[in-house]
């Protein structure tokens, strides 16, 4: 029963998330352009870009890179499916980490020095955000009483009430997970602050298209984690959750356009300090009070 | 019972035989047959006894006297080494231990009769499978490895008979540890494993090997003395030397059990190389690789965590020992994971990761709930398989590329394609979902959350992130592909391939079959120790994990390298000349070589800083706990 639900959820996520993610990305580009005093591209520009990538010749530096990326995309879809079908939050976290690992190995497999730097930075990013992401799952469990996401549907209060500090800490690392400046160390949409093209330096054509689609799906999943904090038994709470998610998306775009990339030392240091205090204190309160 | 006796005695006979045989071919034949016999016997034993826990009446004063004799032989052996290499401390500790043990055996122990000398339950059967299959697999591997080793060290004397005798003696002693209910026998087997690893670490007799061997023996003798101390208290307070009776009585009277359990836990912590004693396992790396594989995966350190897991029911009711074990395990997990980031030497990364994972097992034992024990049992199983696979791969790679530095494993994916894939499988099994270790870590996290162990949760989440870092970058190094370098794995010995393949198959089978193992092996044990129990991870999630595991394995062994894209050069800021060496013509029309190394972040995660912080923390924890337990014991009288 569980498994059937997850299969259906994964298929649904595989259809819906790229569409939603593409639209979010289009909105991002328009809003960013307005913040910079430009008109910006049409809403569907990200879709046009990916379509063009898919039409390109298949050229690659080795015969394995594309397979690693396909796996990464599949695991991202599975992680999304598990989450949105109400499965275990921890399972979703672990599977998305598996996707991140395959993305990293794909870059390493090329042996391009630029891609390797990108891959190393991606690993540092995982090192920076992973503790907080795990604490989000722990905080969610302590607030709702289950690791299963579906438990929010019968919760009397939303998770944000008890796990507010955890949510604040998650907001900090969310910028890393969404690959927004100042924490877009491994792979940036801002050409002026990137080393060639970071982790995707050697990726082209359909492989790069898959990376882009994976990024859309990731964004939808992570925003889902944000929304999860605001849903409880009351159906009206969905409206609040969606409003919060849209506001957070806007906030991330604002941050993205107002900060230059920082060094990895600063990212690591501040993520861990905030994780330790925000996450630690919140969990201590939930455990002992 | 006959089969248990066979498992203990047969490796002993094989060891004696191998000690006498100098001929290479004869040794290969005898060792191969013996390993197969041991593996088969342990599998048969498991099949026969799973679900049939029980005790065996074995009351034989001859074995008791044999134990005393073995204790004296061990002490003489250590003393001889201590005198020859002028190590005063080891000599004194050996004398103290044997003196205390003899006083105990002849002054106290003969008043107690332990009716059931041996026992089986699902946990000891699981351990027997690990020792019997993985341990003997490593012995098989050693045949080919030691031939290369001897060829590469032609000027040193061929002491392989001693080496193989010790390996088999080790297996015998481990069977003794997991099946003995008589604590005197348990202690004797425990000491045999200590002295075997001492001799194996010092095998090459170089200055460094001798120094590290003595470090091991000093630390483990401290543990041994604590063990004897625990025996005194158990005899006085509980009037028994039966392990099962002590466990049952200890749960009912946790205050009286606090000090002996703490001492036993101390012995377990030294043997499992937890901080502040981690340095002996790091030092053990000087030994030939099969020794490391044996120490890390199926023997020695596993004896330490086995003892702690057995003590778990008392930890769940006795505050002081439990807190000590939990904190030492958690602190060890965090700091050794950090230190692994800064290591470029593959064997040191493996060693730190072993200590870290043992830390998790130790912490789980300290938490002592059924869920935590479920996690601990799986951590023991998957760690044993994956770690032995990794050691065997690194050992073979070292003999063929001439280095154990991770940076030198660049392009291994093409130079040794099969080996690199096995190594990648082993690494993935160690740290990433949906493989076994991570499922066990997941259960660990859940059990920590359910018991509100805030400190452990924090230690675990930061340590896990570090785990991703040091495995991830190693995996990346292995995955590099460029051109078609020479294949260097044609000369690998067949015995090495067989063992590596065995471990790889075990990894896959156990990961995919995790739900089944849980149902038929782990849950029965927990049901006998604790009353009610439901695993903290639902069956649905376990099944998803096993399906995804199968998918990753298929991709790794069948999918990679099959893409059909047109080949292009990598981008190197100029015209690429050679992809293998990453040279290019720059705009100054000169050939330039691009280099890239992994990150080791020495100034943040370097050994010097982290190790001293961890040592101080854990030493303080142990010291305070010891004072607390002694005060409690005095208060009781």
XYZ file of N, CA, C and O in Angstrom, chain B residues 275 331 335 338-339 604 606-620:
84
model
N 37.818 6.570 21.433
C 38.639 7.612 22.029
C 38.597 7.455 23.547
O 37.548 7.135 24.074
N 31.061 11.048 20.979
C 32.211 11.934 20.783
C 33.195 11.297 19.796
O 33.710 11.950 18.885
N 34.398 13.102 16.222
C 35.765 13.576 16.007
C 36.545 12.696 15.031
O 37.332 13.202 14.235
N 35.531 13.680 11.583
C 36.215 14.915 11.182
C 37.636 14.613 10.716
O 38.082 15.094 9.680
N 38.347 13.796 11.518
C 39.743 13.554 11.190
C 39.891 12.799 9.871
O 40.869 12.979 9.160
N 41.401 22.860 9.318
C 40.143 22.779 10.075
C 39.980 21.412 10.725
O 39.665 21.304 11.900
N 42.355 18.907 10.807
C 43.632 18.220 10.998
C 43.657 17.379 12.262
O 42.958 17.662 13.238
N 44.507 16.334 12.224
C 44.544 15.386 13.341
C 44.952 16.048 14.657
O 44.405 15.753 15.708
N 45.963 16.947 14.567
C 46.556 17.455 15.804
C 45.522 18.089 16.721
O 45.407 17.747 17.894
N 44.752 19.038 16.132
C 43.782 19.763 16.952
C 42.660 18.835 17.402
O 42.373 18.689 18.592
N 42.028 18.185 16.405
C 40.820 17.415 16.688
C 41.124 16.269 17.642
O 40.363 16.004 18.581
N 42.254 15.595 17.415
C 42.536 14.430 18.235
C 42.734 14.814 19.688
O 42.251 14.125 20.596
N 43.413 15.951 19.941
C 43.603 16.298 21.353
C 42.281 16.709 22.002
O 42.030 16.339 23.154
N 41.422 17.423 21.251
C 40.119 17.780 21.840
C 39.336 16.513 22.190
O 38.820 16.363 23.300
N 39.282 15.588 21.224
C 38.512 14.359 21.430
C 39.065 13.537 22.575
O 38.307 12.986 23.391
N 40.411 13.449 22.648
C 41.019 12.643 23.709
C 40.698 13.228 25.078
O 40.314 12.506 25.998
N 40.811 14.545 25.179
C 40.525 15.174 26.477
C 39.060 14.954 26.861
O 38.753 14.540 27.980
N 38.144 15.206 25.906
C 36.714 15.033 26.204
C 36.430 13.628 26.689
O 35.808 13.424 27.742
N 36.897 12.620 25.905
C 36.501 11.257 26.239
C 37.194 10.796 27.519
O 36.584 10.077 28.325
N 38.449 11.223 27.732
C 39.132 10.823 28.961
C 38.402 11.407 30.172
O 38.226 10.732 31.195
N 37.956 12.658 30.051
C 37.192 13.273 31.142
C 35.909 12.488 31.431
O 35.583 12.215 32.587
